Coordinates of C-alpha atoms and ligand atoms in Angstrom, one line a residue:
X1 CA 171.3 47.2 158.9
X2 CA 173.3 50.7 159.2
X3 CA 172.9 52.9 156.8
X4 CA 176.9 54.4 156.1
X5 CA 175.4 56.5 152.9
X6 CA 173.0 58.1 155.4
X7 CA 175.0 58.7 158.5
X8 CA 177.8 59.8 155.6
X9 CA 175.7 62.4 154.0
X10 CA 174.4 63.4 157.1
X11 CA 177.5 64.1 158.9
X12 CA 178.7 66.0 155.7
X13 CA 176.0 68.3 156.0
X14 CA 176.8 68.8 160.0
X15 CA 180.2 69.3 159.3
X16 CA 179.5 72.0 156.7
X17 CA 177.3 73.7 158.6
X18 CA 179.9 73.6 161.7
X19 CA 182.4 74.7 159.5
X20 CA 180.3 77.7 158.1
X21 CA 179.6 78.7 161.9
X22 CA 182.9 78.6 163.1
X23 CA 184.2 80.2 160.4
X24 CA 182.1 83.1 161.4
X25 CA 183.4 83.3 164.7
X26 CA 187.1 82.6 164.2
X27 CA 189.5 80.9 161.6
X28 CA 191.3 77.7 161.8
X29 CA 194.7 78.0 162.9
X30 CA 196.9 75.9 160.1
X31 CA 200.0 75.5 162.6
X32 CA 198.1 73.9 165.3
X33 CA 195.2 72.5 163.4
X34 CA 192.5 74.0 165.8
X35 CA 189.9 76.8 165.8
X36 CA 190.2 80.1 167.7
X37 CA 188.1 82.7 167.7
X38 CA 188.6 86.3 166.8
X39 CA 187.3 89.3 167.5
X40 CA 184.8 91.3 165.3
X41 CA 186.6 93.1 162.6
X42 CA 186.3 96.7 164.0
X43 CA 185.0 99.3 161.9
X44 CA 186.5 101.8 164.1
X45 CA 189.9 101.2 165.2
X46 CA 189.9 104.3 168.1
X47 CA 186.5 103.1 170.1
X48 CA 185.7 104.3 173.2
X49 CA 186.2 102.2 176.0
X50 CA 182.7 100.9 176.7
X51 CA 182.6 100.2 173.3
X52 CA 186.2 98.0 173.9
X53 CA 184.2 96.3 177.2
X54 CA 181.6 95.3 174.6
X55 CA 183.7 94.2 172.2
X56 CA 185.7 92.0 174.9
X57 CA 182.6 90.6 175.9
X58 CA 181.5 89.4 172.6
X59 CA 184.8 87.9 172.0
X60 CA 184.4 85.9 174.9
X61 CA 180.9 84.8 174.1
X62 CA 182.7 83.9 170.5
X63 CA 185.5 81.8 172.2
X64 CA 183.4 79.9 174.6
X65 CA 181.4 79.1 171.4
X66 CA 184.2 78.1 169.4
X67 CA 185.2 75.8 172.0
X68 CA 181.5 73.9 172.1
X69 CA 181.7 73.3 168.3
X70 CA 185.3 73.4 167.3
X71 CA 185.0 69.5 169.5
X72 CA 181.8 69.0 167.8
X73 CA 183.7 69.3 164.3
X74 CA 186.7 67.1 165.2
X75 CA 184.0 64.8 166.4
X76 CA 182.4 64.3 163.0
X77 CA 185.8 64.3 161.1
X78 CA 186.4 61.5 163.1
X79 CA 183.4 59.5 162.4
X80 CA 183.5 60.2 158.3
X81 CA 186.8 59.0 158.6
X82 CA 185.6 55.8 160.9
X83 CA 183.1 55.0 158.5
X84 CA 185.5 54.2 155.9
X85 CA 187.0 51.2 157.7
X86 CA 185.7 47.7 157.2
X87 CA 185.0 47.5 161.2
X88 CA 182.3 50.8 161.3
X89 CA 179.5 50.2 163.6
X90 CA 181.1 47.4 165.6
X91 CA 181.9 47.4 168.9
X92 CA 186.3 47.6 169.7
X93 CA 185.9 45.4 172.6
X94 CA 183.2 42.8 171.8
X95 CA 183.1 43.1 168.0
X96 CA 179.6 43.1 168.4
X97 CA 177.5 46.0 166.4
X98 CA 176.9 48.9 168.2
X99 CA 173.2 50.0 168.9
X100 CA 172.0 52.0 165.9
X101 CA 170.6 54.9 168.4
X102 CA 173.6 54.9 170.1
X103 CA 175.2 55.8 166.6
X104 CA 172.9 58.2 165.4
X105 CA 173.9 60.2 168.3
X106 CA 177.2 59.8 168.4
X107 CA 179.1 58.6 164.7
X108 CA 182.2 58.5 166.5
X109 CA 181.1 55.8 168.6
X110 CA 183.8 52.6 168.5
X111 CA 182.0 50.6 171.7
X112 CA 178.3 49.3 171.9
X113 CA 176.7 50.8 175.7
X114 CA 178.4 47.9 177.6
X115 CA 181.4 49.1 176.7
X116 CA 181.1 52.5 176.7
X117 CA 184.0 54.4 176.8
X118 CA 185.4 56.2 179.4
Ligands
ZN1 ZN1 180.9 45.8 173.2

């Protein structure tokens, strides 16, 4: 028997701390709906160029993070909003349930591992 008030608290507390971490790293852009990062608020505006290298690179390690978890987050928004539906934890094709392990790691999961999606 699946436990929605467990997976449901548990993906709360994921998506906080996803949220949290992102929001560190860049800021939600309300037009498109999706994360971006941004650059480290610069202390001083006239750095020297190797300082403006550094600065590039760490806004490209930011970005490339961003995209890893901004996913991660629409991942789990997905799956709290799955798990209000009468159908959670069956499978879309067979209507079978889907293997509890198989849930664990992914909420989001609408197909048991036959019928894994694509
Ligand atoms: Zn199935």
């Amino acid at each position: 028997m699946l436990d929605k008030k467990k997976i449901k608290e548990d993906l709360e507390k994921e998506r906080d701390l996803l949220i949290e971490d992102l929001k560190e790293m860049g800021r939600l852009n309300t037009e498109s709906g999706e994360w971006e990062a941004v650059p480290e608020a610069m202390d001083f505006p006239e750095a020297d160029p190797n300082d403006m290298a550094d600065r590039f690179e760490d806004f490209e390690s930011r970005s490339s993070l961003v995209n890893v978890l901004a996913p991660r987050l629409n991942n789990i928004l997905k799956a709290l909003k799955g798990l209000n539906r009468e159908s959670f934890g069956l499978c879309v094709v067979c209507k079978n349930e889907i293997e509890p392990a198989r849930l664990e790691a992914n909420p989001a999961a609408t197909t048991c591992k036959e019928h894994l999606e694509n």
